[in-house]
Amino acid sequence: MKRVNSASFSGIDAEIVNVEATFTKGLPGFSIVGLANNSIQESKDRIKSALLVNHFTFPPLKITINLSPSDIQKSGSHFDLPIALMISLQDETINLDDYFAFGELGLDGSLKECSSIFPLILSLAREGVIKKAIIPEESLHKCSKISNVEFFAFKNLSSLVDRLKEGTMNPCLEKQSFGDEYIEIDKEKYYFDMDFREDFYDVKGQEIAKRAALISACGMHNILLEGSPGCGKSMISKRLKEILPPLSKEEILENAKILSLEGKDDIFMVKRAFRSPH
C-alpha cells in the first residue's frame, strides 16, 4: 500500500487526510472511497487523461483510493495531485510519508492552483504538522510567505515524477515580505500602509470625538458615536480604520486565509479588517 498526505477543511481549519492506494488483481477499475464529494469523484477522468497524455501506464488492476479518516467529508480538486502520484509511482519504492501534496490536474498533466491550497497549508503550519509541501508553481507566490515549510513547486506532473524518481527534490528558496513599511518591536515586524485614503484632517472640530476614536483604535475597543445629523459621526467612522495599529505577520496571514476562502485575489493587505455596521 502506498500513502501520501493531503488535507481537507473542517470548518475553516485543516484536517489531515491520508491518501492511500492499493492495486489488486481483478477486474480493472478505479474507485475513490472515504466520503469524497463530487469534485473528488470527477478527478478520476482528469487523472486518467493526465497520466495517459504524459505516457504513464495506467495499470490494468483494481485501483482503490482511500481518503482517511473515512468519517469526515472531503472536498476540493486539490486531491488530484496526491491521487495521481499514488498511481504513477505504483512500481516505485519512494517514501512520501514526509510530504503533503496539493494541486489540481489539467487534462494535459499541468498542475493548476486552486483557492484552497494556501489556507490549508497555513492552517497545517499553524498546527506545526507540515514541513514539506508539493504544490503547483502558480501557488508558490502565496505559499512562500508561510514560514517553517519547505515548498516544492512544479508546473506539471511529469517533471514532478521525474524528480521523485531521480531523488533530486530541491525546495524552492523564494521567500517574500509584505512590504517595505514596518516597525520592529522586540524583534517582531509590524507592517503598515502609508496610503491613507481618508484623513482626520478633513474633520473640523469634534476634538472629544476624535480623541475617543484614537483611544478606540489604540486599544481595539468598540465605539458608538451618537449625535445630530451632519455633526461628523460618519466621517470619523470612515477614518477610524486608517489609524488602527499595524499588523504582525501572523495577523496578515490570518486575514489572507479568510480572504482566500472568500475567493479574493488581493489577499495580503496590511490594513486591519474593519466593520462599520451603520
XYZ file of N, CA and C in Angstrom:
834
model
N 0.835 -1.195 0.000
C 0.000 0.000 0.000
C 0.872 1.248 0.000
N 0.498 2.240 -0.813
C 1.221 3.495 -0.869
C 0.410 4.577 -0.186
N 1.121 5.642 0.281
C 0.429 6.689 1.012
C 1.147 8.015 0.852
N 0.358 9.097 0.763
C 0.879 10.459 0.795
C -0.139 11.308 1.553
N 0.319 12.394 2.132
C -0.556 13.241 2.936
C -1.186 14.360 2.120
N -2.377 14.734 2.506
C -3.034 15.927 1.984
C -3.917 16.454 3.103
N -4.909 17.271 2.785
C -5.758 17.831 3.841
C -7.081 18.287 3.265
N -8.060 18.437 4.146
C -9.364 18.965 3.769
C -9.842 19.878 4.887
N -10.855 20.670 4.600
C -11.353 21.616 5.591
C -12.316 20.962 6.568
N -12.182 21.363 7.825
C -13.174 21.062 8.847
C -13.560 22.407 9.438
N -14.620 23.008 8.908
C -14.909 24.405 9.196
C -13.954 25.266 8.393
N -13.175 26.126 9.074
C -12.158 26.920 8.371
C -10.756 26.431 8.712
N -10.638 25.335 9.435
C -9.346 24.759 9.780
C -9.102 23.487 8.983
N -7.835 23.100 8.886
C -7.455 21.946 8.076
C -7.437 20.671 8.891
N -7.852 19.602 8.261
C -7.808 18.267 8.854
C -6.917 17.408 7.969
N -5.907 16.766 8.545
C -5.001 15.927 7.752
C -5.760 14.753 7.149
N -5.512 14.500 5.867
C -6.117 13.366 5.168
C -4.999 12.523 4.575
N -4.982 11.237 4.913
C -4.020 10.317 4.319
C -4.624 9.727 3.050
N -3.940 9.936 1.930
C -4.387 9.375 0.655
C -3.674 8.044 0.461
N -4.429 6.943 0.586
C -3.871 5.595 0.499
C -4.302 4.936 -0.802
N -3.455 4.074 -1.336
C -3.772 3.400 -2.602
C -3.366 1.936 -2.542
N -4.232 1.074 -3.057
C -3.908 -0.344 -3.222
C -4.186 -0.740 -4.668
N -3.396 -1.687 -5.157
C -3.521 -2.186 -6.527
C -3.628 -3.712 -6.440
N -4.799 -4.219 -6.715
C -5.048 -5.651 -6.546
C -5.496 -6.273 -7.864
N -5.293 -7.583 -7.962
C -5.715 -8.303 -9.147
C -7.240 -8.411 -9.164
N -7.773 -8.382 -10.360
C -9.220 -8.452 -10.512
C -9.650 -7.651 -11.714
N -10.955 -7.479 -11.853
C -11.487 -6.705 -12.966
C -10.990 -5.267 -12.850
N -10.325 -4.725 -13.899
C -9.783 -3.363 -13.823
C -10.859 -2.355 -13.425
N -10.512 -1.489 -12.511
C -11.442 -0.464 -12.040
C -10.705 0.604 -11.252
N -11.376 1.699 -11.018
C -10.771 2.835 -10.330
C -11.846 3.428 -9.424
N -11.679 3.287 -8.121
C -12.679 3.789 -7.183
C -12.007 4.616 -6.095
N -12.736 5.643 -5.627
C -12.270 6.514 -4.546
C -13.287 6.425 -3.421
N -12.818 6.046 -2.234
C -13.706 5.896 -1.085
C -13.223 6.803 0.038
N -14.115 7.015 1.023
C -13.753 7.851 2.166
C -14.507 9.161 2.210
N -15.810 9.132 1.884
C -16.670 10.318 1.899
C -16.126 11.429 1.007
N -15.759 11.063 -0.231
C -15.285 12.047 -1.203
C -16.475 12.635 -1.952
N -16.520 13.966 -2.071
C -17.654 14.585 -2.753
C -17.458 14.572 -4.271
N -18.354 15.220 -5.004
C -18.337 15.144 -6.469
C -17.055 15.706 -7.078
N -16.507 16.770 -6.494
C -15.290 17.365 -7.055
C -14.122 16.387 -7.021
N -14.119 15.482 -6.037
C -13.062 14.474 -5.953
C -13.381 13.289 -6.864
N -14.642 12.891 -6.909
C -15.023 11.770 -7.781
C -14.749 12.104 -9.248
N -14.937 13.359 -9.632
C -14.667 13.768 -11.008
C -13.180 13.744 -11.340
N -12.336 13.694 -10.318
C -10.894 13.706 -10.567
C -10.428 12.459 -11.306
N -11.208 11.389 -11.266
C -10.795 10.148 -11.929
C -10.554 10.368 -13.414
N -11.420 11.110 -14.074
C -11.246 11.364 -15.506
C -10.065 12.292 -15.767
N -9.883 13.300 -14.914
C -8.731 14.197 -15.097
C -7.428 13.433 -14.913
N -7.381 12.579 -13.906
C -6.159 11.824 -13.619
C -5.843 10.842 -14.732
N -6.841 10.131 -15.233
C -6.620 9.194 -16.339
C -6.043 9.909 -17.544
N -6.653 11.033 -17.909
C -6.171 11.786 -19.067
C -4.756 12.290 -18.855
N -4.477 12.850 -17.665
C -3.142 13.397 -17.380
C -2.074 12.318 -17.452
N -2.362 11.129 -16.943
C -1.386 10.042 -16.955
C -1.143 9.530 -18.370
N -2.203 9.342 -19.121
C -2.056 8.785 -20.481
C -1.379 9.778 -21.420
N -1.710 11.055 -21.307
C -1.083 12.069 -22.169
C 0.409 12.160 -21.907
N 0.820 11.936 -20.657
C 2.240 12.024 -20.296
C 2.932 10.659 -20.325
N 2.340 9.698 -21.041
C 2.957 8.391 -21.322
C 3.177 7.541 -20.076
N 2.359 7.762 -19.034
C 2.376 6.860 -17.899
C 1.438 5.696 -18.200
N 1.790 4.527 -17.710
C 0.951 3.353 -17.914
C -0.118 3.287 -16.840
N -1.370 3.335 -17.269
C -2.455 3.196 -16.311
C -2.624 1.713 -16.029
N -2.379 1.259 -14.804
C -2.313 -0.184 -14.523
C -3.657 -0.892 -14.742
N -3.652 -2.054 -15.400
C -4.884 -2.829 -15.609
C -5.237 -3.644 -14.365
N -5.386 -2.943 -13.255
C -5.669 -3.567 -11.964
C -6.868 -2.884 -11.312
N -7.315 -3.447 -10.223
C -8.370 -2.800 -9.447
C -7.701 -1.801 -8.509
N -7.911 -0.526 -8.776
C -7.273 0.549 -8.005
C -8.281 1.092 -7.004
N -7.882 1.075 -5.741
C -8.744 1.627 -4.689
C -7.987 2.743 -3.975
N -8.567 3.938 -4.001
C -8.003 5.085 -3.300
C -8.861 5.355 -2.072
N -8.225 5.391 -0.908
C -8.940 5.652 0.336
C -8.468 6.977 0.926
N -9.432 7.828 1.261
C -9.131 9.098 1.917
C -9.450 8.935 3.399
N -8.391 8.829 4.186
C -8.552 8.521 5.612
C -8.241 9.754 6.471
N -9.002 10.009 7.540
C -10.069 9.191 8.125
C -11.348 9.222 7.287
N -12.054 8.110 7.317
C -13.200 7.930 6.434
C -14.502 8.483 6.995
N -14.469 9.075 8.174
C -15.713 9.541 8.780
C -15.913 11.050 8.675
N -15.060 11.748 7.891
C -15.266 13.173 7.668
C -15.405 13.429 6.173
N -16.239 14.395 5.815
C -16.481 14.719 4.410
C -15.259 15.429 3.827
N -14.857 15.002 2.614
C -13.736 15.653 1.937
C -14.224 16.336 0.662
N -13.596 17.443 0.339
C -13.943 18.162 -0.885
C -12.711 18.875 -1.408
N -12.743 19.224 -2.689
C -11.662 20.006 -3.271
C -10.923 19.293 -4.380
N -10.627 20.044 -5.459
C -9.894 19.463 -6.581
C -8.405 19.321 -6.296
N -7.925 19.816 -5.133
C -6.504 19.698 -4.803
C -6.090 18.258 -4.513
N -7.064 17.333 -4.408
C -6.733 15.922 -4.212
C -6.269 15.250 -5.511
N -6.397 15.934 -6.651
C -5.944 15.350 -7.922
C -4.488 14.901 -7.854
N -3.627 15.792 -7.354
C -2.184 15.508 -7.364
C -1.801 14.319 -6.488
N -2.212 14.272 -5.219
C -1.811 13.101 -4.414
C -2.335 11.781 -4.977
N -3.549 11.768 -5.543
C -4.085 10.532 -6.121
C -3.278 10.135 -7.346
N -2.950 11.117 -8.204
C -2.154 10.828 -9.406
C -0.766 10.321 -9.036
N -0.183 10.848 -7.959
C 1.132 10.388 -7.524
C 1.090 8.924 -7.094
N 0.041 8.542 -6.394
C -0.089 7.158 -5.950
C -0.107 6.188 -7.145
N -0.772 6.600 -8.226
C -0.894 5.719 -9.392
C 0.376 5.731 -10.232
N 0.945 6.904 -10.457
C 2.128 6.993 -11.307
C 3.369 6.379 -10.665
N 3.385 6.263 -9.332
C 4.551 5.708 -8.627
C 4.274 4.317 -8.058
N 3.298 3.625 -8.632
C 2.903 2.332 -8.079
C 4.028 1.318 -8.060
N 4.938 1.359 -9.028
C 6.025 0.377 -9.104
C 7.304 0.868 -8.423
N 7.268 2.074 -7.853
C 8.462 2.651 -7.249
C 8.439 2.474 -5.728
N 9.623 2.431 -5.143
C 9.736 2.305 -3.675
C 10.127 3.661 -3.080
N 9.349 4.660 -3.395
C 9.621 6.022 -2.932
C 8.746 6.315 -1.726
N 9.376 6.771 -0.650
C 8.639 7.075 0.579
C 8.195 8.536 0.559
N 6.877 8.743 0.576
C 6.330 10.093 0.539
C 5.677 10.484 1.866
N 5.992 9.752 2.936
C 5.339 9.997 4.218
C 5.596 11.397 4.765
N 6.737 12.011 4.404
C 7.075 13.332 4.927
C 6.452 14.470 4.128
N 5.839 14.153 2.991
C 5.328 15.179 2.092
C 3.814 15.329 2.201
N 3.361 16.560 1.989
C 1.950 16.852 1.744
C 1.849 17.295 0.290
N 0.827 16.848 -0.422
C 0.669 17.181 -1.840
C -0.681 17.845 -2.068
N -0.660 18.931 -2.858
C -1.877 19.679 -3.180
C -1.787 20.131 -4.639
N -2.869 20.022 -5.374
C -2.868 20.550 -6.730
C -3.936 19.941 -7.607
N -4.496 20.768 -8.468
C -5.473 20.298 -9.446
C -4.752 19.960 -10.739
N -5.179 18.905 -11.405
C -4.557 18.467 -12.652
C -5.353 18.934 -13.853
N -4.637 19.433 -14.860
C -5.253 19.663 -16.154
C -5.242 18.367 -16.953
N -5.993 18.324 -18.033
C -6.050 17.107 -18.845
C -4.708 16.794 -19.496
N -3.843 17.804 -19.622
C -2.518 17.595 -20.206
C -1.451 17.304 -19.153
N -1.862 17.180 -17.892
C -0.907 16.885 -16.817
C -0.341 18.114 -16.133
N -0.787 19.302 -16.528
C -0.295 20.521 -15.881
C -0.887 20.643 -14.485
N -0.139 21.270 -13.592
C -0.593 21.487 -12.221
C -1.177 22.888 -12.104
N -2.397 22.952 -11.590
C -3.104 24.215 -11.505
C -3.351 24.604 -10.051
N -3.351 25.915 -9.832
C -3.643 26.431 -8.498
C -5.138 26.319 -8.210
N -5.472 26.087 -6.938
C -6.870 26.185 -6.509
C -6.899 26.956 -5.187
N -8.015 27.612 -4.942
C -8.095 28.578 -3.844
C -7.906 27.950 -2.466
N -8.060 26.642 -2.360
C -7.977 26.003 -1.038
C -6.541 25.724 -0.584
N -5.581 25.779 -1.491
C -4.215 25.357 -1.154
C -3.599 26.238 -0.071
N -3.624 27.560 -0.265
C -2.979 28.463 0.697
C -3.590 28.359 2.099
N -4.927 28.465 2.252
C -5.471 28.356 3.627
C -5.254 26.998 4.264
N -5.235 25.935 3.474
C -4.984 24.609 4.044
C -3.564 24.517 4.601
N -2.583 24.939 3.807
C -1.188 24.855 4.246
C -0.938 25.776 5.432
N -1.537 26.972 5.402
C -1.370 27.903 6.522
C -1.922 27.304 7.805
N -3.087 26.680 7.728
C -3.684 26.064 8.912
C -2.819 24.921 9.435
N -2.281 24.096 8.534
C -1.415 22.990 8.948
C -0.109 23.506 9.548
N 0.413 24.600 8.988
C 1.656 25.181 9.512
C 1.439 25.736 10.912
N 0.259 26.311 11.161
C -0.056 26.827 12.491
C -0.042 25.693 13.513
N -0.485 24.516 13.092
C -0.514 23.364 13.989
C 0.847 22.686 14.096
N 1.794 23.074 13.226
C 3.133 22.507 13.259
C 3.226 21.089 12.755
N 2.314 20.688 11.849
C 2.287 19.300 11.383
C 2.794 19.148 9.957
N 3.141 20.243 9.296
C 3.609 20.163 7.912
C 5.003 20.773 7.809
N 5.916 20.044 7.157
C 7.276 20.534 6.950
C 7.633 20.627 5.465
N 7.050 19.735 4.648
C 7.337 19.722 3.213
C 6.027 19.655 2.443
N 5.889 20.518 1.428
C 4.649 20.549 0.658
C 4.956 20.603 -0.834
N 4.297 19.742 -1.601
C 4.392 19.743 -3.060
C 3.183 20.504 -3.584
N 3.435 21.572 -4.351
C 2.354 22.452 -4.799
C 2.557 22.838 -6.266
N 1.522 23.354 -6.934
C 1.702 23.908 -8.285
C 2.573 25.152 -8.235
N 3.281 25.413 -9.309
C 4.154 26.582 -9.352
C 3.360 27.878 -9.196
N 2.112 27.883 -9.679
C 1.287 29.081 -9.580
C 0.976 29.445 -8.125
N 1.019 28.475 -7.233
C 0.679 28.724 -5.828
C 1.864 29.201 -5.001
N 3.067 29.179 -5.574
C 4.268 29.487 -4.794
C 4.273 30.934 -4.323
N 3.736 31.852 -5.136
C 3.755 33.270 -4.768
C 3.053 33.496 -3.431
N 1.911 32.835 -3.229
C 1.177 32.986 -1.968
C 1.814 32.166 -0.859
N 2.081 30.911 -1.148
C 2.509 29.980 -0.096
C 3.897 30.291 0.447
N 4.746 30.942 -0.365
C 6.114 31.215 0.084
C 6.156 32.180 1.263
N 5.045 32.846 1.552
C 5.000 33.751 2.705
C 4.814 32.989 4.020
N 4.522 31.701 3.945
C 4.327 30.888 5.143
C 5.681 30.395 5.647
N 5.961 30.586 6.913
C 7.269 30.223 7.482
C 7.310 28.752 7.881
N 8.534 28.231 7.985
C 8.824 26.892 8.518
C 8.255 25.757 7.673
N 8.031 26.013 6.383
C 7.585 24.968 5.460
C 8.448 25.028 4.203
N 8.959 23.846 3.773
C 9.711 23.755 2.522
C 8.731 23.461 1.389
N 8.794 24.279 0.336
C 7.872 24.109 -0.784
C 8.606 23.566 -2.008
N 7.962 22.610 -2.659
C 8.478 22.007 -3.886
C 7.434 22.277 -4.972
N 7.729 23.249 -5.838
C 6.738 23.722 -6.808
C 7.065 23.198 -8.206
N 6.023 22.752 -8.915
C 6.199 22.181 -10.254
C 5.090 22.671 -11.181
N 5.431 22.695 -12.486
C 4.453 23.111 -13.493
C 3.570 21.966 -13.950
N 4.114 20.748 -13.920
C 3.333 19.612 -14.418
C 3.694 18.337 -13.664
N 2.851 17.337 -13.839
C 3.010 16.064 -13.131
C 4.262 15.328 -13.591
N 4.566 15.399 -14.882
C 5.703 14.657 -15.432
C 7.019 15.070 -14.783
N 7.257 16.389 -14.667
C 8.518 16.859 -14.070
C 8.599 16.486 -12.598
N 7.481 16.491 -11.911
C 7.465 16.099 -10.501
C 7.838 14.633 -10.334
N 7.227 13.761 -11.122
C 7.517 12.327 -11.016
C 8.977 12.046 -11.366
N 9.511 12.744 -12.365
C 10.919 12.563 -12.734
C 11.836 12.926 -11.577
N 11.547 14.045 -10.896
C 12.373 14.464 -9.760
C 12.296 13.457 -8.623
N 11.118 12.930 -8.369
C 10.962 11.944 -7.297
C 11.742 10.672 -7.602
N 11.706 10.232 -8.850
C 12.420 9.016 -9.236
C 13.931 9.216 -9.175
N 14.379 10.425 -9.528
C 15.811 10.719 -9.506
C 16.310 11.023 -8.097
N 15.391 11.318 -7.189
C 15.790 11.689 -5.831
C 16.411 13.062 -5.750
N 15.983 13.972 -6.643
C 16.563 15.319 -6.695
C 15.521 16.379 -6.356
N 14.769 16.146 -5.308
C 13.765 17.127 -4.876
C 14.446 18.260 -4.111
N 14.479 19.441 -4.717
C 15.104 20.595 -4.083
C 14.036 21.632 -3.745
N 13.996 22.094 -2.493
C 12.972 23.076 -2.121
C 13.199 24.421 -2.789
N 12.116 25.144 -3.044
C 12.201 26.494 -3.596
C 12.611 27.446 -2.471
N 13.526 28.340 -2.779
C 14.068 29.226 -1.754
C 13.383 30.584 -1.733
N 12.367 30.765 -2.566
C 11.690 32.052 -2.653
C 10.934 32.361 -1.363
N 11.278 33.486 -0.770
C 10.560 33.967 0.424
C 10.222 35.434 0.194
N 9.008 35.821 0.518
C 8.553 37.165 0.227
C 8.097 37.871 1.488
N 8.275 39.196 1.480
C 7.822 40.008 2.602
C 6.460 40.608 2.255
N 5.949 41.411 3.164
C 4.634 42.014 2.957
C 4.721 43.493 2.632
N 5.910 43.998 2.382
C 6.075 45.407 2.061
C 7.301 45.982 2.756
N 7.643 47.207 2.360
C 8.842 47.857 2.887
C 8.571 48.629 4.173
N 7.319 49.017 4.399
C 6.987 49.840 5.557
C 6.655 48.963 6.763
N 7.494 49.032 7.779
C 7.216 48.277 9.003
C 7.976 48.888 10.174
N 7.514 48.580 11.363
C 8.257 48.927 12.570
C 8.602 47.619 13.277
N 9.684 47.618 14.023
C 10.141 46.396 14.685
C 10.119 46.595 16.192
N 9.376 45.733 16.880
C 9.265 45.788 18.339
C 9.579 44.400 18.887
N 10.595 44.310 19.750
C 11.013 43.025 20.324
C 11.262 41.992 19.229
N 11.946 42.414 18.159
C 12.337 41.558 17.035
C 11.147 41.046 16.209
N 9.979 41.626 16.435
C 8.780 41.274 15.672
C 8.442 42.447 14.751
N 8.238 42.144 13.464
C 7.932 43.188 12.494
C 6.418 43.404 12.417
N 6.029 44.681 12.362
C 4.624 45.059 12.217
C 4.511 45.945 10.974
N 3.699 45.503 10.020
C 3.621 46.145 8.715
C 2.443 47.112 8.645
N 2.639 48.204 7.891
C 1.569 49.184 7.725
C 1.633 49.789 6.327
N 0.578 50.488 5.960
C 0.453 51.092 4.630
C 0.325 52.596 4.797
N 1.187 53.355 4.122
C 1.168 54.811 4.235
C 0.178 55.465 3.272
N -0.573 54.666 2.522
C -1.566 55.202 1.600
C -2.881 55.399 2.360
N -3.054 56.581 2.914
C -4.244 56.874 3.714
C -5.323 57.452 2.803
N -6.380 56.687 2.596
C -7.451 57.127 1.697
C -8.372 58.146 2.368
N -8.489 58.073 3.676
C -9.308 59.018 4.440
C -8.443 59.595 5.558
N -8.527 60.909 5.781
C -7.645 61.569 6.736
C -8.458 62.346 7.763
N -8.060 62.272 9.026
C -8.741 63.011 10.084
C -8.571 64.521 9.923
N -7.671 64.921 9.050
C -7.500 66.349 8.788
C -8.779 66.959 8.228
N -9.600 66.121 7.581
C -10.838 66.615 6.978
C -11.919 66.918 8.013
N -11.763 66.399 9.236
C -12.786 66.577 10.266
C -12.479 67.871 11.043
N -13.351 68.830 10.919
C -13.153 70.118 11.594
C -13.874 70.101 12.944
N -13.146 70.401 13.998
C -13.742 70.385 15.327
C -13.873 68.967 15.858
N -14.861 68.744 16.731
C -15.138 67.434 17.323
C -13.879 66.825 17.965
N -13.175 67.600 18.758
C -11.920 67.131 19.355
C -12.145 65.970 20.323
N -13.254 66.030 21.067
C -13.533 64.949 22.032
C -13.805 63.647 21.274
N -14.589 63.729 20.193
C -14.903 62.528 19.397
C -13.635 61.962 18.751
N -12.773 62.833 18.267
C -11.532 62.353 17.639
C -10.609 61.717 18.682
N -10.592 62.283 19.885
C -9.794 61.686 20.968
C -10.345 60.306 21.336
N -11.671 60.174 21.384
C -12.294 58.880 21.679
C -11.980 57.872 20.579
N -11.976 58.322 19.324
C -11.656 57.438 18.210
C -10.212 56.953 18.297
N -9.320 57.824 18.710
C -7.909 57.448 18.858
C -7.738 56.381 19.936
N -8.406 56.568 21.077
C -8.330 55.589 22.167
C -8.925 54.259 21.721
N -10.033 54.318 20.996
C -10.679 53.103 20.496
C -9.751 52.330 19.567
N -9.078 53.042 18.654
C -8.181 52.391 17.693
C -6.974 51.777 18.403
N -6.396 52.513 19.355
C -5.197 52.015 20.046
C -5.505 50.769 20.871
N -6.662 50.761 21.525
C -6.989 49.660 22.426
C -7.848 48.582 21.814
N -8.167 48.695 20.502
C -9.025 47.719 19.810
C -10.402 47.641 20.486
N -10.952 48.797 20.881
C -12.257 48.825 21.528
C -13.343 49.153 20.510
N -14.569 48.707 20.805
C -15.714 49.161 20.029
C -16.008 50.616 20.399
N -16.665 51.317 19.477
C -17.033 52.707 19.767
C -18.399 52.983 19.152
N -19.237 53.690 19.900
C -20.571 54.082 19.432
C -20.640 55.601 19.448
N -20.895 56.188 18.277
C -20.985 57.640 18.146
C -22.450 58.049 18.052
N -22.838 59.014 18.858
C -24.231 59.473 18.883
C -24.247 60.994 18.763
N -25.125 61.496 17.924
C -25.212 62.942 17.766
C -26.176 63.306 16.663
N -26.352 64.592 16.463
C -27.299 65.073 15.456
C -26.744 64.828 14.058
N -27.604 64.748 13.029
C -27.144 64.525 11.645
C -26.175 65.615 11.188
N -25.122 65.177 10.522
C -24.173 66.119 9.946
C -23.100 66.614 10.880
N -23.006 66.065 12.090
C -22.006 66.576 13.042
C -20.640 65.910 12.873
N -20.543 64.846 12.028
C -19.229 64.244 11.745
C -19.070 62.800 12.163
N -20.171 62.164 12.577
C -20.066 60.767 13.044
C -19.547 59.840 11.938
N -20.139 59.900 10.771
C -19.744 59.017 9.668
C -18.334 59.329 9.176
N -17.984 60.606 9.141
C -16.630 60.989 8.716
C -15.580 60.378 9.643
N -15.844 60.461 10.941
C -14.891 59.899 11.909
C -14.831 58.379 11.781
N -15.994 57.742 11.613
C -16.027 56.278 11.487
C -15.237 55.803 10.273
N -15.378 56.503 9.143
C -14.686 56.095 7.921
C -13.176 56.229 8.056
N -12.735 57.163 8.870
C -11.303 57.401 9.019
C -10.682 56.572 10.139
N -11.524 55.932 10.931
C -11.024 55.157 12.063
C -10.137 54.000 11.612
N -10.491 53.349 10.496
C -9.706 52.198 10.030
C -8.300 52.599 9.589
N -8.094 53.887 9.285
C -6.778 54.327 8.817
C -5.763 54.456 9.950
N -6.234 54.538 11.193
C -5.288 54.738 12.306
C -5.201 53.506 13.202
N -5.747 52.372 12.757
C -5.611 51.144 13.542
C -4.147 50.708 13.578
N -3.705 50.031 14.641
C -2.294 49.629 14.772
C -1.836 48.750 13.612
N -0.536 48.766 13.289
C -0.009 47.910 12.219
C -0.146 46.430 12.542
N -0.033 45.583 11.528
C -0.273 44.158 11.687
C 1.020 43.359 11.748
N 1.014 42.324 12.564
C 2.121 41.370 12.580
C 1.979 40.417 11.400
N 3.005 39.644 11.139
C 2.961 38.668 10.041
C 1.842 37.657 10.248
N 1.672 37.193 11.472
C 0.634 36.208 11.755
C -0.754 36.771 11.494
N -0.957 38.033 11.834
C -2.261 38.656 11.602
C -2.532 38.848 10.120
N -1.507 39.197 9.350
C -1.677 39.352 7.898
C -2.040 38.018 7.273
N -1.370 36.954 7.695
C -1.646 35.633 7.146
C -3.052 35.155 7.511
N -3.484 35.448 8.734
C -4.828 35.037 9.145
C -5.891 35.766 8.326
N -5.681 37.069 8.082
C -6.607 37.808 7.222
C -6.594 37.244 5.805
N -5.393 36.907 5.317
C -5.260 36.367 3.961
C -5.979 35.031 3.833
N -5.956 34.238 4.886
C -6.646 32.950 4.872
C -8.149 33.137 4.662
N -8.738 34.080 5.386
C -10.172 34.332 5.266
C -10.503 34.884 3.883
N -9.704 35.837 3.394
C -9.958 36.422 2.074
C -9.802 35.390 0.964
N -8.834 34.476 1.128
C -8.636 33.423 0.137
C -9.839 32.488 0.083
N -10.396 32.153 1.251
C -11.582 31.307 1.291
C -12.781 31.999 0.656
N -12.782 33.338 0.659
C -13.857 34.094 0.018
C -13.635 34.264 -1.475
N -12.489 33.758 -1.982
C -12.208 33.855 -3.409
C -11.607 35.175 -3.849
N -11.088 35.973 -2.909
C -10.479 37.263 -3.257
C -9.079 37.043 -3.844
N -8.652 37.988 -4.694
C -7.341 37.888 -5.336
C -6.256 38.594 -4.518
N -6.500 39.861 -4.193
C -5.519 40.636 -3.445
C -5.717 40.355 -1.958
N -5.009 39.352 -1.436
C -5.304 38.879 -0.082
C -4.299 39.347 0.963
N -3.127 39.817 0.549
C -2.111 40.198 1.534
C -2.171 41.705 1.784
N -3.239 42.139 2.419
C -3.411 43.549 2.733
C -2.837 43.829 4.112
N -2.199 44.993 4.249
C -1.601 45.353 5.531
C -2.482 46.346 6.279
N -3.767 46.345 5.980
C -4.738 47.132 6.748
C -5.625 46.164 7.517
N -5.961 46.534 8.729
C -6.773 45.659 9.569
C -8.204 45.546 9.035
N -8.796 44.386 9.296
C -10.198 44.206 8.968
C -11.025 45.164 9.828
N -12.027 45.765 9.221
C -12.794 46.801 9.910
C -14.267 46.646 9.553
N -15.146 46.751 10.541
C -16.589 46.650 10.297
C -17.259 47.924 10.795
N -18.030 48.552 9.921
C -18.788 49.733 10.282
C -20.261 49.436 10.040
N -20.976 48.965 11.055
C -22.352 48.476 10.877
C -23.324 49.503 10.308
N -23.074 50.792 10.529
C -24.029 51.789 10.056
C -24.061 51.820 8.530
